[in-house]
């Protein structure tokens, strides 16, 4: 009567259909076809068995099955520059149009020149100035619409594709696989929560309430058309490093059983996950495929870069604590869906 | 194979069974038996029809069905004092045992006397001192265990029952009814998020990740047994008044379709909910039943109290904006399950 039975049936069947991927029929159908057989893939399958098989001593009740994923460099490309920073730079001309006095103020002046080398040399403080100016001062609905438009229109310079196509196909398979066995998949990103929420549902199948990210304060105000939430230039959550487990506690309130990252910014999230009782799996992407994507570290002698640092110390901690290091080159048969 | 099919089947059947409450069979079974027939109950049923019937112009997709409930005074008794404050007072002796120097420091000295009248007269600043001292300085797991123990052992002075039995049966029915038609029910409370999360799942069927509340910062530290999250005396989210829609944006990222409160602290949450497009329902509990519970306002000429103020201005705004005011006396056939 009042409930839309068709919709709910689809919902149930959708869940059931996904489950069958991991059910008895899965002997034929591999839920992770883009992963090469090897220790990483085996560790995932072993973890899923250990935590979802009712006969397992490490069985985890459905409600507690939480998996957290970093985004930049873990779910999609982060090199040579975080996508959200490209958005911020692209917003500067509109910002200067609205506030012409900024045209001759640094760092806006440099961004307006379009000089990539000069922009790449901007330090942290100038960058934060640009971030604060371009991500705040609007209401959350306007911001969402602006990001959605930008995401739909913008192409990356290397592959000439929307940034939302630069997601790693093996990870999309992994997200679906974990969900099919009852895990709720969360993004826990140093990037902006409001930014990532715009496309996370469409791209990763992760709804807004399961996106945890860095977040500025919003303020409730009365606009011309009613109440609005204005994005303020005040950082509320810095969701990186120790901020990741801290935000996980705030936003989820449960310790994850599974966590996936790729850089020192994910270290504490992986430590926190691994320190829980029972079977827990912590994984790290190592970007060692310069041909198909990028190669950077500086772990394993790969070039050191500013973005997404995977240090030798992180590598050592991973080996010592039984985290799984995933080699893009060796563990991933295919990196992008468009390959 | 790796998936626990029995558990998942129960999960699916559980959902399906709940759905049938609102399905065609519901002509026989009333999902809200503790609600008297009247405008409030009718408004709820009408709202559910409008947002979940696929043929309705105001149909809401499953993923967007969000309902938010204040806790104190909306889901359970808040008079004469918020339960969490009782917890804080009860923690003072242990606190002084650990830090004997506090025994002669106000306001701890007053609390230790047990003089109820003197304690009732403590102002906001002394109260905040007690709150900060008793809710912080421990790791989140220890805090959870301490609250769980206190909740299990403590009885309220009037009914001589655990506080978790002082929940309003009509609201428990409403939570279940909304969930049965696909709404996700959230608590959005001025109370402490970590406190409410301890019992919300057992008492309300609301999991930790759907409890939004006032929250202090936690800090990630390395303890003797591994990483811990320590509760810090630093307020991160003040989830009251304008803080409610602000936290809803942070924690959920979607505007609710349904919101229920009882005091001026819920005003902005109800405004924000009602200001969304389509069919939205905002409701307020009016505590006008001094015999079965408590009577306070000061709306409708009820006594003014410090706790949970329902002002004449709030009443006027409710009438003007089409919010539904629920009279405990007239709309609720039964208030407590133990009646």
Coordinates of C-alpha atoms in Angstrom, one line a residue, chain A residues 1-8 11-12 15-16 19-20 22-24 26-27 45 48-49 51-55 59-63 65-66 140-141 177 179-182 184 186 193-194 197 201 207-211 213 215-216 218-220 222 225-229 231 236-237 242-243 245-255 267-269 271-272 275 317, chain B residues 1-8 11-12 15-16 19-24 26-27 45 48-49 51-55 59-63 65-66 140-141 177 180-182 184 186 193-194 197 201 207-211 213 215-216 218-220 222 225-229 231 236-237 242-243 245-255 267-269 271-272 275 317:
Chain A
X1 CA 0.0 0.0 0.0
X2 CA 2.1 2.9 1.2
X3 CA 5.3 1.1 0.5
X4 CA 6.7 0.9 -3.0
X5 CA 7.0 -2.9 -3.2
X6 CA 8.6 -2.9 -6.6
X7 CA 11.4 -0.7 -5.4
X8 CA 12.0 -2.7 -2.3
X11 CA 16.5 -3.5 -3.4
X12 CA 16.3 -7.0 -1.9
X15 CA 21.4 -7.4 -2.5
X16 CA 20.6 -11.1 -3.0
X19 CA 25.4 -12.0 -2.5
X20 CA 25.3 -14.8 -5.0
X22 CA 30.2 -14.7 -3.1
X23 CA 27.9 -17.7 -2.8
X24 CA 28.4 -21.3 -4.0
X26 CA 31.3 -18.1 -7.1
X27 CA 33.5 -21.1 -7.9
X45 CA 39.5 -13.9 -0.1
X48 CA 36.3 -12.5 3.7
X49 CA 36.0 -16.2 4.5
X51 CA 34.9 -12.8 8.9
X52 CA 31.7 -13.9 7.1
X53 CA 31.6 -17.7 7.5
X54 CA 29.4 -18.4 10.5
X55 CA 31.6 -21.4 11.3
X59 CA 33.0 -14.4 12.3
X60 CA 31.9 -10.8 12.4
X61 CA 28.2 -9.9 12.8
X62 CA 26.6 -8.1 9.8
X63 CA 26.2 -4.9 11.7
X65 CA 31.2 -5.2 9.0
X66 CA 32.9 -1.9 8.2
X140 CA 26.2 23.6 0.5
X141 CA 23.6 23.1 -2.3
X177 CA 32.8 -7.8 -3.4
X179 CA 29.4 -5.1 -0.1
X180 CA 28.2 -8.4 -1.6
X181 CA 29.2 -10.2 1.7
X182 CA 27.6 -7.6 3.9
X184 CA 29.5 -1.4 4.5
X186 CA 33.2 3.9 3.6
X193 CA 33.9 15.5 2.5
X194 CA 31.5 17.8 0.6
X197 CA 30.1 13.2 -1.7
X201 CA 27.5 7.4 -5.0
X207 CA 26.3 7.1 -0.4
X208 CA 27.0 10.5 1.2
X209 CA 26.6 9.3 4.7
X210 CA 29.4 6.8 4.1
X211 CA 31.9 9.5 3.0
X213 CA 36.5 13.5 4.8
X215 CA 35.4 19.1 6.6
X216 CA 34.9 22.8 7.2
X218 CA 29.0 25.2 8.0
X219 CA 26.8 27.8 9.6
X220 CA 23.0 27.8 9.6
X222 CA 18.4 32.4 6.9
X225 CA 14.5 31.3 0.1
X226 CA 14.7 29.9 3.7
X227 CA 17.4 28.4 5.8
X228 CA 20.8 27.6 4.2
X229 CA 24.0 26.1 5.4
X231 CA 30.4 26.8 4.1
X236 CA 36.5 21.3 11.6
X237 CA 37.9 17.9 10.7
X242 CA 45.7 10.6 13.2
X243 CA 42.6 12.5 12.0
X245 CA 40.8 7.1 13.2
X246 CA 39.6 10.1 15.1
X247 CA 37.0 10.9 12.3
X248 CA 36.1 7.2 12.0
X249 CA 35.2 7.3 15.7
X250 CA 33.2 10.5 15.3
X251 CA 31.3 9.5 12.1
X252 CA 31.0 5.7 12.3
X253 CA 31.6 4.8 16.0
X254 CA 32.9 1.4 15.1
X255 CA 36.5 0.2 14.4
X267 CA 49.1 4.9 8.6
X268 CA 47.1 5.5 11.7
X269 CA 43.8 4.3 10.1
X271 CA 47.2 0.7 12.7
X272 CA 43.8 1.3 14.4
X275 CA 44.8 -3.4 16.4
X317 CA 55.7 -1.1 9.4
Chain B
X1 CA 30.4 -20.2 0.7
X2 CA 32.1 -17.4 2.5
X3 CA 28.9 -15.6 3.1
X4 CA 26.7 -16.6 6.0
X5 CA 23.5 -17.3 4.2
X6 CA 21.4 -18.0 7.2
X7 CA 22.3 -14.6 8.7
X8 CA 21.6 -12.8 5.5
X11 CA 18.3 -10.0 7.6
X12 CA 16.3 -10.0 4.4
X15 CA 13.2 -6.4 6.5
X16 CA 10.5 -8.0 4.4
X19 CA 7.6 -4.1 5.4
X20 CA 4.5 -6.2 5.5
X21 CA 3.4 -4.0 8.5
X22 CA 2.9 -1.2 6.0
X23 CA 1.9 -3.4 3.2
X24 CA -1.6 -4.5 2.2
X26 CA -1.7 -3.4 7.4
X27 CA -5.5 -2.8 7.1
X45 CA 0.3 8.0 8.0
X48 CA 4.3 7.8 4.8
X49 CA 1.8 7.4 2.0
X51 CA 6.7 9.7 0.4
X52 CA 6.7 5.9 -0.1
X53 CA 3.9 5.3 -2.6
X54 CA 5.5 5.1 -6.1
X55 CA 2.4 6.7 -7.6
X59 CA 7.6 9.9 -3.8
X60 CA 11.1 9.7 -2.2
X61 CA 13.7 7.2 -3.4
X62 CA 14.7 4.7 -0.7
X63 CA 18.3 6.0 -0.4
X65 CA 14.5 8.4 3.3
X66 CA 16.0 10.0 6.4
X140 CA 36.6 5.6 24.2
X141 CA 36.4 1.8 24.9
X177 CA 7.0 2.0 11.4
X180 CA 9.5 -0.7 8.0
X181 CA 8.8 1.6 5.0
X182 CA 12.5 2.1 4.3
X184 CA 16.7 5.2 8.1
X186 CA 18.8 8.8 13.2
X193 CA 27.2 11.1 21.0
X194 CA 29.5 8.6 22.7
X197 CA 25.7 5.3 21.2
X201 CA 21.0 0.1 19.3
X207 CA 23.1 1.7 15.4
X208 CA 26.1 3.9 16.5
X209 CA 26.7 5.3 13.0
X210 CA 23.1 6.7 13.1
X211 CA 23.6 8.6 16.4
X213 CA 25.2 14.1 19.1
X215 CA 30.9 15.4 20.6
X216 CA 34.2 16.2 22.1
X218 CA 39.3 12.5 20.6
X219 CA 43.0 12.1 20.2
X220 CA 44.8 9.2 18.7
X222 CA 49.8 4.9 21.6
X225 CA 48.2 -2.3 24.4
X226 CA 48.3 -0.4 21.2
X227 CA 46.6 2.7 19.7
X228 CA 43.8 4.3 21.7
X229 CA 41.4 7.2 21.2
X231 CA 38.4 11.7 24.9
X236 CA 34.0 19.6 18.5
X237 CA 30.2 19.5 17.8
X242 CA 21.7 25.6 14.8
X243 CA 24.2 22.9 15.6
X245 CA 21.2 21.0 11.0
X246 CA 24.9 21.7 10.8
X247 CA 25.7 18.3 12.3
X248 CA 23.2 16.6 10.0
X249 CA 25.0 18.0 7.1
X250 CA 28.4 16.8 8.5
X251 CA 27.3 13.4 9.6
X252 CA 24.5 12.4 7.1
X253 CA 24.9 14.8 4.2
X254 CA 21.3 14.7 3.3
X255 CA 18.3 16.8 4.4
X267 CA 13.8 24.5 16.1
X268 CA 16.4 24.8 13.4
X269 CA 16.4 21.1 12.7
X271 CA 12.9 24.4 10.0
X272 CA 15.7 22.9 7.9
X275 CA 12.2 23.9 4.1
X317 CA 6.2 28.9 14.6

